[in-house]
Coordinates of C-alpha atoms and ligand atoms in Angstrom, one line a residue:
X88 CA 122.8 192.0 156.0
X89 CA 119.1 193.1 155.6
X90 CA 119.5 192.4 151.8
X91 CA 120.8 188.9 152.4
X92 CA 118.3 187.9 154.7
X93 CA 115.6 189.0 152.1
X94 CA 117.1 186.7 149.3
X95 CA 117.0 183.6 151.8
X96 CA 113.4 184.3 152.3
X97 CA 112.6 184.5 148.9
X98 CA 114.7 181.6 147.9
X99 CA 112.8 179.4 150.5
X100 CA 109.5 180.3 149.7
X101 CA 109.5 180.8 145.9
X102 CA 111.4 177.7 144.9
X103 CA 109.0 174.9 143.8
X104 CA 110.2 171.3 144.0
X105 CA 108.7 169.2 141.2
X106 CA 106.5 166.1 142.2
X107 CA 108.6 163.0 143.3
X108 CA 106.1 160.5 144.3
X109 CA 107.5 156.9 145.1
X110 CA 105.8 154.2 143.1
X111 CA 103.2 152.0 144.3
X112 CA 103.2 149.6 141.3
X113 CA 105.1 146.9 143.4
X114 CA 102.3 146.9 146.3
X115 CA 99.8 143.9 146.2
X116 CA 97.3 144.4 148.8
X117 CA 94.5 141.8 148.9
X118 CA 90.7 143.1 149.2
X119 CA 90.3 141.5 152.3
X120 CA 92.6 140.4 155.0
X121 CA 91.7 137.7 157.6
X122 CA 93.0 137.1 161.2
X123 CA 96.5 135.6 161.3
X124 CA 96.1 132.8 164.0
X125 CA 98.1 129.6 164.3
X126 CA 100.3 130.4 161.4
X127 CA 97.2 130.7 158.9
X128 CA 95.1 133.2 158.0
X129 CA 91.7 132.4 158.8
X130 CA 87.9 133.7 158.5
X131 CA 86.8 135.9 161.6
X132 CA 84.0 134.1 163.8
X133 CA 82.2 137.7 163.8
X134 CA 81.9 137.4 160.0
X135 CA 82.4 141.2 160.1
X136 CA 85.0 143.1 158.2
X137 CA 85.9 146.4 158.2
X138 CA 87.2 149.1 155.6
X139 CA 91.1 150.5 156.1
X140 CA 91.7 153.6 154.0
X141 CA 94.5 156.0 152.6
X142 CA 94.1 159.0 154.9
X143 CA 95.4 161.2 152.1
X144 CA 93.1 160.3 149.5
X145 CA 90.1 159.0 151.8
X146 CA 90.2 155.8 149.3
X147 CA 89.5 152.3 150.6
X148 CA 92.5 150.5 150.4
X149 CA 91.5 147.1 151.8
X150 CA 88.9 145.4 154.1
X151 CA 90.2 143.8 157.7
X152 CA 88.6 141.3 159.7
X153 CA 87.1 142.2 163.1
X154 CA 87.7 139.7 165.9
X155 CA 85.1 138.9 168.4
X156 CA 86.0 137.2 172.1
X157 CA 85.9 133.9 170.3
X158 CA 88.7 134.8 167.8
X159 CA 90.5 136.4 170.5
X160 CA 90.1 133.1 172.5
X161 CA 91.3 131.3 169.5
X162 CA 94.3 133.5 169.2
X163 CA 95.5 133.4 172.8
X164 CA 94.6 129.4 173.0
X165 CA 97.2 129.2 169.8
X166 CA 99.7 131.3 171.4
X167 CA 99.4 129.1 174.8
X168 CA 99.8 126.1 173.0
X169 CA 102.7 127.3 171.1
X170 CA 104.6 128.4 174.2
X171 CA 104.0 125.2 176.2
X172 CA 104.4 122.6 173.1
X173 CA 107.5 124.7 171.2
X174 CA 108.6 127.9 172.1
X175 CA 109.5 127.7 175.7
X176 CA 111.2 124.1 175.1
X177 CA 113.3 125.3 171.9
X178 CA 117.0 126.0 172.7
X179 CA 117.9 129.6 172.7
X180 CA 120.2 129.6 169.8
X181 CA 117.3 128.1 167.4
X182 CA 114.8 131.0 168.7
X183 CA 117.3 133.5 168.0
X184 CA 117.6 132.4 164.4
X185 CA 114.1 132.8 163.8
X186 CA 114.5 136.6 165.0
X187 CA 117.0 136.9 162.7
X188 CA 115.3 135.9 160.0
X189 CA 112.2 138.2 160.5
X190 CA 115.0 141.1 160.4
X191 CA 116.4 140.2 157.4
X192 CA 113.0 139.4 155.6
X193 CA 112.2 143.0 156.5
X194 CA 114.9 144.6 155.5
X195 CA 114.6 142.6 152.2
X196 CA 110.9 144.0 151.9
X197 CA 111.7 147.3 153.3
X198 CA 110.3 149.4 150.1
X199 CA 107.3 147.5 150.0
X200 CA 106.7 148.0 153.9
X201 CA 107.4 151.6 153.6
X202 CA 104.9 152.5 151.1
X203 CA 102.5 150.7 152.6
X204 CA 103.0 152.4 155.9
X205 CA 102.6 156.1 154.4
X206 CA 99.4 154.9 152.3
X207 CA 97.4 153.4 155.4
X208 CA 98.9 155.7 158.1
X209 CA 99.7 159.0 156.3
X210 CA 103.1 159.5 157.3
X211 CA 105.5 160.9 154.8
X212 CA 107.6 158.3 152.9
X213 CA 110.8 159.9 154.2
X214 CA 109.6 159.1 157.5
X215 CA 108.6 155.8 156.9
X216 CA 111.6 154.9 154.6
X217 CA 114.2 156.5 156.9
X218 CA 113.2 155.8 160.3
X219 CA 110.2 153.3 160.9
X220 CA 111.2 150.5 158.9
X221 CA 115.1 150.4 159.2
X222 CA 114.4 150.9 163.4
X223 CA 111.8 148.3 163.2
X224 CA 114.2 145.6 161.1
X225 CA 116.8 146.8 163.5
X226 CA 114.9 146.0 166.7
X227 CA 114.8 142.4 165.4
X228 CA 118.3 142.3 165.0
X229 CA 119.1 143.6 168.3
X230 CA 117.0 141.5 170.4
X231 CA 117.8 138.3 168.3
X232 CA 121.3 139.3 169.8
X233 CA 120.0 139.1 173.2
X234 CA 117.8 135.8 173.0
X235 CA 120.5 133.5 173.5
X236 CA 122.6 135.6 176.1
X237 CA 119.7 136.0 178.9
X238 CA 121.9 134.4 181.5
X239 CA 124.5 136.9 181.0
X240 CA 122.0 139.9 180.8
X241 CA 120.8 139.1 184.2
X242 CA 123.5 137.0 186.0
X243 CA 122.7 134.8 188.8
X244 CA 119.2 135.4 188.5
X245 CA 117.6 132.7 186.3
X246 CA 115.3 134.6 184.0
X247 CA 112.2 132.9 183.3
X248 CA 109.5 133.8 180.6
X249 CA 106.2 134.7 181.2
X250 CA 103.9 132.7 178.6
X251 CA 101.6 134.5 176.2
X252 CA 101.9 138.4 175.7
X253 CA 98.9 140.6 174.4
X254 CA 100.2 143.5 172.7
X255 CA 98.0 146.4 171.6
X256 CA 99.8 149.2 169.5
X257 CA 98.5 152.7 168.1
X258 CA 98.8 154.1 164.9
X259 CA 101.4 156.7 164.7
X260 CA 104.3 154.0 164.2
X261 CA 102.5 150.7 163.1
X262 CA 105.2 148.6 162.1
X263 CA 107.6 149.9 164.7
X264 CA 105.6 149.6 167.6
X265 CA 104.8 146.2 166.5
X266 CA 108.5 145.3 166.5
X267 CA 109.0 146.9 169.9
X268 CA 106.5 144.5 171.2
X269 CA 107.3 141.4 169.3
X270 CA 111.1 141.4 169.1
X271 CA 111.8 141.6 172.9
X272 CA 108.9 139.1 173.7
X273 CA 110.1 136.6 171.5
X274 CA 113.8 137.0 172.6
X275 CA 112.8 136.1 176.1
X276 CA 110.9 132.9 175.0
X277 CA 107.2 134.3 175.0
X278 CA 104.5 133.8 172.6
X279 CA 102.3 136.6 171.3
X280 CA 99.1 138.0 170.2
X281 CA 99.1 141.4 168.6
X282 CA 96.5 143.6 167.8
X283 CA 97.6 146.8 165.6
X284 CA 95.2 150.0 165.8
X285 CA 91.9 149.9 163.8
X286 CA 93.1 152.8 161.3
X287 CA 96.6 151.2 160.4
X288 CA 96.4 147.4 160.1
X289 CA 98.1 146.9 156.7
X290 CA 101.9 147.0 157.9
X291 CA 101.0 144.4 160.7
X292 CA 99.1 142.2 158.7
X293 CA 102.1 142.3 155.9
X294 CA 104.2 141.4 158.9
X295 CA 102.1 138.5 159.4
X296 CA 102.7 137.1 155.9
X297 CA 106.5 137.9 156.6
X298 CA 106.2 135.6 159.8
X299 CA 104.3 132.9 157.8
X300 CA 107.1 133.0 155.3
X301 CA 110.2 133.2 157.9
X302 CA 108.9 129.6 159.3
X303 CA 108.5 130.6 162.7
X304 CA 106.7 127.9 164.5
X305 CA 102.7 128.1 164.1
X306 CA 101.2 130.0 166.9
X307 CA 104.2 131.9 168.3
X308 CA 102.9 135.1 166.8
X309 CA 99.3 135.7 166.2
X310 CA 98.0 139.0 164.7
X311 CA 94.5 140.0 164.6
X312 CA 92.5 143.3 163.6
X313 CA 89.7 144.8 165.5
X314 CA 88.7 147.6 167.4
X315 CA 89.1 149.0 171.3
X316 CA 86.6 145.8 172.2
X317 CA 88.9 143.4 170.5
X318 CA 91.5 144.9 172.9
X319 CA 89.6 144.8 175.7
X320 CA 88.7 141.1 175.2
X321 CA 92.7 140.4 174.8
X322 CA 93.6 142.4 178.0
X323 CA 90.7 140.3 179.9
X324 CA 91.5 136.5 178.5
X325 CA 92.5 134.3 181.6
X326 CA 95.4 132.8 179.8
X327 CA 97.1 136.1 179.1
X328 CA 100.3 136.5 181.2
X329 CA 101.5 140.0 179.9
X330 CA 100.0 142.9 178.7
X331 CA 102.0 145.6 176.7
X332 CA 100.1 148.5 175.5
X333 CA 101.0 151.8 173.9
X334 CA 98.2 154.0 173.2
X335 CA 96.1 156.8 175.0
X336 CA 96.4 157.6 179.1
X337 CA 92.5 156.8 179.4
X338 CA 92.6 153.4 177.7
X339 CA 95.8 152.8 179.9
X340 CA 94.0 153.5 183.2
X341 CA 91.2 151.3 181.9
X342 CA 93.5 148.4 181.1
X343 CA 95.2 149.1 184.6
X344 CA 91.8 148.8 186.3
X345 CA 90.9 145.6 184.4
X346 CA 93.6 143.6 185.3
X347 CA 94.0 145.0 188.8
X348 CA 93.9 141.7 191.1
X349 CA 95.4 139.6 188.4
X350 CA 98.9 138.0 188.4
X351 CA 99.2 139.7 184.6
X352 CA 102.4 141.8 184.2
X353 CA 101.7 145.2 182.3
X354 CA 103.7 147.8 180.7
X355 CA 101.9 150.9 179.5
X356 CA 103.6 153.5 177.2
X357 CA 100.7 156.2 177.2
X358 CA 100.8 160.1 176.1
X359 CA 103.2 162.7 176.3
X360 CA 103.4 166.6 176.2
X361 CA 107.2 167.1 175.9
X362 CA 109.1 170.4 176.5
X363 CA 112.1 171.2 174.1
X364 CA 114.2 173.7 175.8
X365 CA 116.4 176.2 174.0
X366 CA 118.9 178.1 175.9
X367 CA 120.5 181.6 174.6
X368 CA 123.9 179.9 174.1
X369 CA 122.4 177.1 172.2
X370 CA 123.2 176.9 168.2
X371 CA 120.1 178.5 167.0
X372 CA 119.9 177.2 163.6
X373 CA 120.5 173.6 164.7
X374 CA 117.8 174.1 167.4
X375 CA 115.3 175.5 165.2
X376 CA 115.8 172.3 162.9
X377 CA 115.6 170.3 165.9
X378 CA 112.1 171.9 166.8
X379 CA 110.7 171.4 163.3
X380 CA 111.8 167.8 163.5
X381 CA 110.5 167.4 167.0
X382 CA 107.1 168.6 166.1
X383 CA 106.4 168.9 162.6
X384 CA 108.2 166.4 160.2
X385 CA 106.2 163.5 161.9
X386 CA 102.7 165.2 161.7
X387 CA 103.1 165.7 165.4
X388 CA 101.7 162.1 165.4
X389 CA 104.6 161.0 168.0
X390 CA 104.1 160.3 171.8
X391 CA 107.0 162.0 172.5
X392 CA 106.8 165.0 170.1
X393 CA 108.1 168.2 171.2
X394 CA 104.9 170.1 171.6
X395 CA 105.9 172.6 174.0
X396 CA 108.8 174.9 173.7
X397 CA 110.8 176.7 176.0
X398 CA 112.8 179.7 174.7
X399 CA 115.2 181.7 176.5
X400 CA 113.6 185.1 176.8
X401 CA 116.8 186.8 175.4
X402 CA 116.7 184.8 171.9
X403 CA 113.2 184.2 171.8
X404 CA 112.7 186.9 169.0
X405 CA 115.3 185.3 166.8
X406 CA 114.3 181.8 167.2
X407 CA 110.4 182.6 166.5
X408 CA 111.4 184.7 163.3
X409 CA 113.6 181.9 162.3
X410 CA 110.8 179.2 163.1
X411 CA 107.9 181.2 160.9
X412 CA 110.8 181.6 158.2
X413 CA 111.4 177.6 158.1
X414 CA 107.5 176.9 158.5
X415 CA 106.9 178.6 155.4
X416 CA 109.1 176.5 153.4
X417 CA 107.5 173.0 154.9
X418 CA 105.5 170.8 152.4
X419 CA 102.5 169.6 153.4
X420 CA 100.9 167.2 150.9
X421 CA 101.3 163.8 149.3
X422 CA 103.0 161.5 151.8
X423 CA 104.1 159.4 148.9
X424 CA 106.2 162.2 147.5
X425 CA 109.7 162.4 148.4
X426 CA 109.7 166.1 148.9
X427 CA 106.9 166.4 151.6
X428 CA 107.7 167.2 154.9
X429 CA 104.2 166.8 156.6
X430 CA 101.9 164.1 155.4
X431 CA 98.3 163.3 156.0
X432 CA 96.8 163.3 159.3
X433 CA 95.9 159.6 160.5
X434 CA 91.9 160.2 160.5
X435 CA 89.5 162.4 159.9
X436 CA 88.6 162.0 164.0
X437 CA 92.5 163.0 164.6
X438 CA 91.7 166.2 162.1
X439 CA 88.8 167.0 163.9
X440 CA 90.8 166.8 167.6
X441 CA 93.6 168.9 166.0
X442 CA 91.3 171.6 164.8
X443 CA 89.3 171.7 168.1
X444 CA 92.5 172.3 170.0
X445 CA 93.5 175.1 167.5
X446 CA 90.2 176.6 168.3
X447 CA 90.6 176.2 172.0
X448 CA 94.2 177.9 171.5
X449 CA 92.7 181.0 169.6
X450 CA 89.7 181.0 172.3
X451 CA 92.3 181.0 175.2
X452 CA 93.9 184.3 174.0
X453 CA 97.1 182.8 172.6
X454 CA 98.4 184.3 169.4
X455 CA 98.4 181.7 166.5
X456 CA 100.7 182.0 163.5
X457 CA 100.2 179.0 160.6
X458 CA 102.1 178.5 157.7
X459 CA 100.3 179.8 154.4
X460 CA 101.5 176.7 152.6
X461 CA 98.5 175.0 150.4
X462 CA 97.1 171.8 151.0
X463 CA 95.4 169.4 149.1
X464 CA 91.6 169.4 149.0
X465 CA 91.1 165.6 149.7
X466 CA 92.2 163.9 152.2
X467 CA 93.0 164.9 156.1
X468 CA 95.7 167.6 156.2
X469 CA 96.9 170.3 158.6
X470 CA 99.1 173.5 158.3
X471 CA 101.9 173.4 161.0
X472 CA 100.7 175.8 163.8
X473 CA 102.6 177.9 166.3
X474 CA 100.9 179.3 169.5
X475 CA 102.8 182.3 170.9
X476 CA 102.4 183.8 174.2
X477 CA 100.8 180.6 176.0
X478 CA 100.9 179.9 179.8
X479 CA 101.0 177.1 181.8
X480 CA 97.3 177.0 182.5
X481 CA 96.4 177.0 178.7
X482 CA 94.6 173.6 177.7
X483 CA 96.8 173.7 174.4
X484 CA 100.0 173.8 177.2
X485 CA 98.9 171.2 179.1
X486 CA 97.0 168.5 176.8
X487 CA 98.5 166.2 174.2
X488 CA 97.2 167.1 170.7
X489 CA 99.1 164.8 168.7
X490 CA 99.2 166.9 165.8
X491 CA 101.5 169.6 164.1
X492 CA 100.6 172.5 166.6
X493 CA 103.4 173.8 168.8
X494 CA 102.9 176.0 172.1
X495 CA 105.8 178.6 172.8
X496 CA 106.6 179.9 176.1
X497 CA 109.6 181.9 177.1
X498 CA 111.8 181.7 180.3
X499 CA 114.5 183.3 182.3
X500 CA 116.2 180.9 184.7
X501 CA 117.0 177.4 184.7
X502 CA 114.9 177.0 187.7
X503 CA 111.9 178.3 186.3
X504 CA 112.0 176.3 182.9
X505 CA 112.7 173.0 184.8
X506 CA 109.7 173.8 187.0
X507 CA 107.6 174.8 184.1
X508 CA 108.8 171.8 182.0
X509 CA 107.7 169.4 185.0
X510 CA 104.5 170.9 185.9
X511 CA 102.4 168.7 183.5
X512 CA 101.0 165.2 184.0
X513 CA 103.1 163.7 181.3
X514 CA 106.8 162.6 181.3
X515 CA 107.7 161.0 178.4
X516 CA 110.5 162.7 177.0
X517 CA 112.3 166.3 176.8
X518 CA 114.7 168.1 174.7
X519 CA 117.8 170.7 175.5
X520 CA 119.6 172.8 173.5
X521 CA 122.8 174.4 175.1
X522 CA 126.4 174.8 174.5
X523 CA 127.0 173.8 178.1
X524 CA 127.5 170.0 179.1
X525 CA 127.0 171.1 182.6
X526 CA 123.5 172.7 182.2
X527 CA 122.6 169.3 179.9
X528 CA 123.7 167.3 183.0
X529 CA 121.9 169.6 185.8
X530 CA 118.7 169.4 183.4
X531 CA 118.6 165.6 182.8
X532 CA 118.9 164.9 186.4
X533 CA 115.9 167.3 187.0
X534 CA 113.6 167.1 184.4
X535 CA 111.0 164.1 185.2
X536 CA 110.8 162.7 181.5
X537 CA 111.9 159.0 180.7
X538 CA 114.0 160.1 177.8
X539 CA 115.8 163.5 177.4
X540 CA 117.7 164.6 174.3
X541 CA 120.4 166.8 174.2
X542 CA 121.2 169.2 171.0
X543 CA 119.0 166.7 169.3
X544 CA 115.6 165.6 169.0
X545 CA 113.6 162.3 168.2
X546 CA 116.8 160.1 167.9
X547 CA 116.0 156.2 168.5
X548 CA 118.1 153.2 169.0
X549 CA 117.2 149.8 169.8
X550 CA 119.8 149.6 172.4
X551 CA 118.2 152.5 174.4
X552 CA 115.1 152.2 176.6
X553 CA 112.5 154.4 176.1
X554 CA 109.2 154.8 178.5
X555 CA 107.7 157.5 180.7
X556 CA 107.1 159.2 184.0
X557 CA 103.6 159.9 185.8
X558 CA 100.7 159.8 183.3
X559 CA 102.8 158.8 180.6
X560 CA 103.1 155.1 181.8
X561 CA 105.9 152.7 183.0
X562 CA 108.2 149.9 182.3
X563 CA 110.6 150.3 179.6
X564 CA 111.1 149.2 175.8
X565 CA 114.3 148.8 174.0
X566 CA 117.6 148.0 175.1
X567 CA 118.3 145.7 178.2
X568 CA 115.4 147.1 180.2
X569 CA 113.2 146.5 177.2
X570 CA 113.8 142.4 178.1
X571 CA 112.9 142.8 182.0
X572 CA 108.9 143.3 181.5
X573 CA 108.6 139.9 179.8
X574 CA 110.4 137.8 182.3
X575 CA 110.3 136.8 186.0
X576 CA 113.3 136.4 188.2
Ligands
ADP151 P1 94.8 156.6 170.2 O1 94.2 158.0 170.7 O2 96.2 156.6 170.1 O3 94.2 156.2 169.2 P2 94.0 154.5 171.8 O4 94.5 154.4 173.2 O5 92.4 154.8 171.6 O6 94.7 155.6 171.3 O7 94.4 153.1 171.0 C1 95.5 152.5 171.0 C2 94.9 151.0 170.8 O8 94.0 150.7 171.9 C3 94.4 150.6 169.7 O9 95.1 149.5 168.9 C4 93.0 150.5 169.9 O10 92.2 149.5 169.1 C5 93.0 150.1 171.5 N1 92.1 150.1 172.6 C6 91.1 151.1 172.6 N2 90.4 150.9 173.4 C7 90.9 149.8 174.1 C8 90.5 148.9 175.5 N3 89.3 149.5 176.3 N4 91.3 148.0 175.9 C9 92.2 147.4 175.1 N5 92.6 148.1 173.8 C10 92.1 149.1 173.3

C-alpha cells in the first residue's frame, strides 16, 4: 500500500507535459477601440484612451476609449431612442430572432472569443474555451427562447419592459457576464448600455462587432468603456430605468445609495466567501477534485469560489493530504497553454491584494501550505495556497480574497458546520459533499446561500437562477427568475 502511494506521488510530481499553446494567429485586434454607440464605433468626447494589457506577459494588447459623462449621455440617449422607436414596438418573434442570431454568431466565433478572453483576462484557455464562451452563447440561446413567451412565463400578469438598462460588469467572466446581462434585457424588450471592467474590455468590444454584424437595430445595445467614473455616470443618468451590477460589495453599496429615492430598478451580484463542506461519508477523491475545481482552476477569480473549506474532523487528515498531493500537480503558467490549470491573476493590483491576504493569514497564525510549482518570472501569477488551522475570526476566513487561496477548518457536527458556514456577511453559494440525500436536503434548507451545489461545484446552466443573500446582493440572474428584474407587472 505504502509503495503504491509513493508511485502515485512520483508519477504526479515528476511527469512533465510538453507545452501545448493555443495559436493566436487568427486573432485580429485593432490598435485602438472606440465606443460602440448607436450601431457604430465612435471616438470618445473625452479624447482619452487607456491601455489594456495581457496579464500573463504584461504586454499591451490595445488601447480603449475612456467614456466621459457626455459619452454616457450619448449612449443612454441612443438606447432610449432605440427603445421608444424600434425595440419596444417590435413583434416579440422578431426580437427573438435577433437574439438567436447573436447566439449563433458567438458559437461560430467561439475560438476567437476564447483566445481573446484568455489573453486579456489571464484565465486558462481550458476555462474560457470550455466554460465561459459556450455558457455565454447558451445564455443567448436560452433567453431567445423566452423572448416570445413572456405571457406564458408570467400568466395573467401582463409583463412590461422597463426601458434603458445600465449594465456594469467585472473582470472575472467578461463575456459571460455581458451575456448574463444583455440576453435577458433584450428578451424582455429593454435596450442596453453596457460597460465592461477596465482591465478586460476586449471581448465586450468584440461582442460589439458581432452585434453590429448581426444586424440588431442601431442603439439597442451600446457598449462603452471606462473606469468607475464612467460606471457612476451610467448609474446616475436620469434616462436609465434599470441598473444591473456585478462587482464588489463596496461599489454595490455606493450604487444602492446613489439610486435611493429614484424609480430605478436594481439588481446587485456582489462578493462571496463560499463554504465547501465535506462530510466523512463523501466520496473523498471526487470531493478533493471538487475543492480544486471550486477554488484553484479559475485562479479563485469567481465570486462563488469555494474559498472556505469545512472538513469533518475524522476525515480531515486524509482530505488535506490528498489536497496537498493534488496541489503539487497543478500547472500554473501560460493561460493559452491547454495544460495550464491556473492562469494569470487579472492585474497587478489584484495580485498585490492576494499577496497581502497571504501575509495576513501567516500573521494571524494560520499554517500556510503553498505548492512548490514554478511560476513564470514575467506576468502576474500566484501559487495555489492552503491555510490550515484557521478559525472564524481570521480575516482570511471572513473576507473575500479573490485568488487561489483556500482557508480550511474542521467541524464535528452538522449544527456546528451550518452555524460556521452562515457566520459571515456573504451568502452567494456553498457546496456539500456527502453520500446521504437527507443531509443534502437538511443543509440546503439551512445554508443562507443563493446556490448550493451537492457533490459537485461551479456548475452553471442558463436555466438555473444565480444570486445572493446578505451582502452578496439581491435579484437573480439566469432562468425564469432572471427575466423578472427587467420587467414590471
Ligand atoms: P472588482 O473588485 O471586481 O474590480 P469593482 O466593483 O471595483 O469590482 O468593479 C466592477 C465594475 O464596477 C467595473 O466595471 C468598474 O469599472 C465598475 N465601477 C467601479 N466603481 C464604480 C462606481 N462608483 N459606480 C459604478 N460602477 C463602478
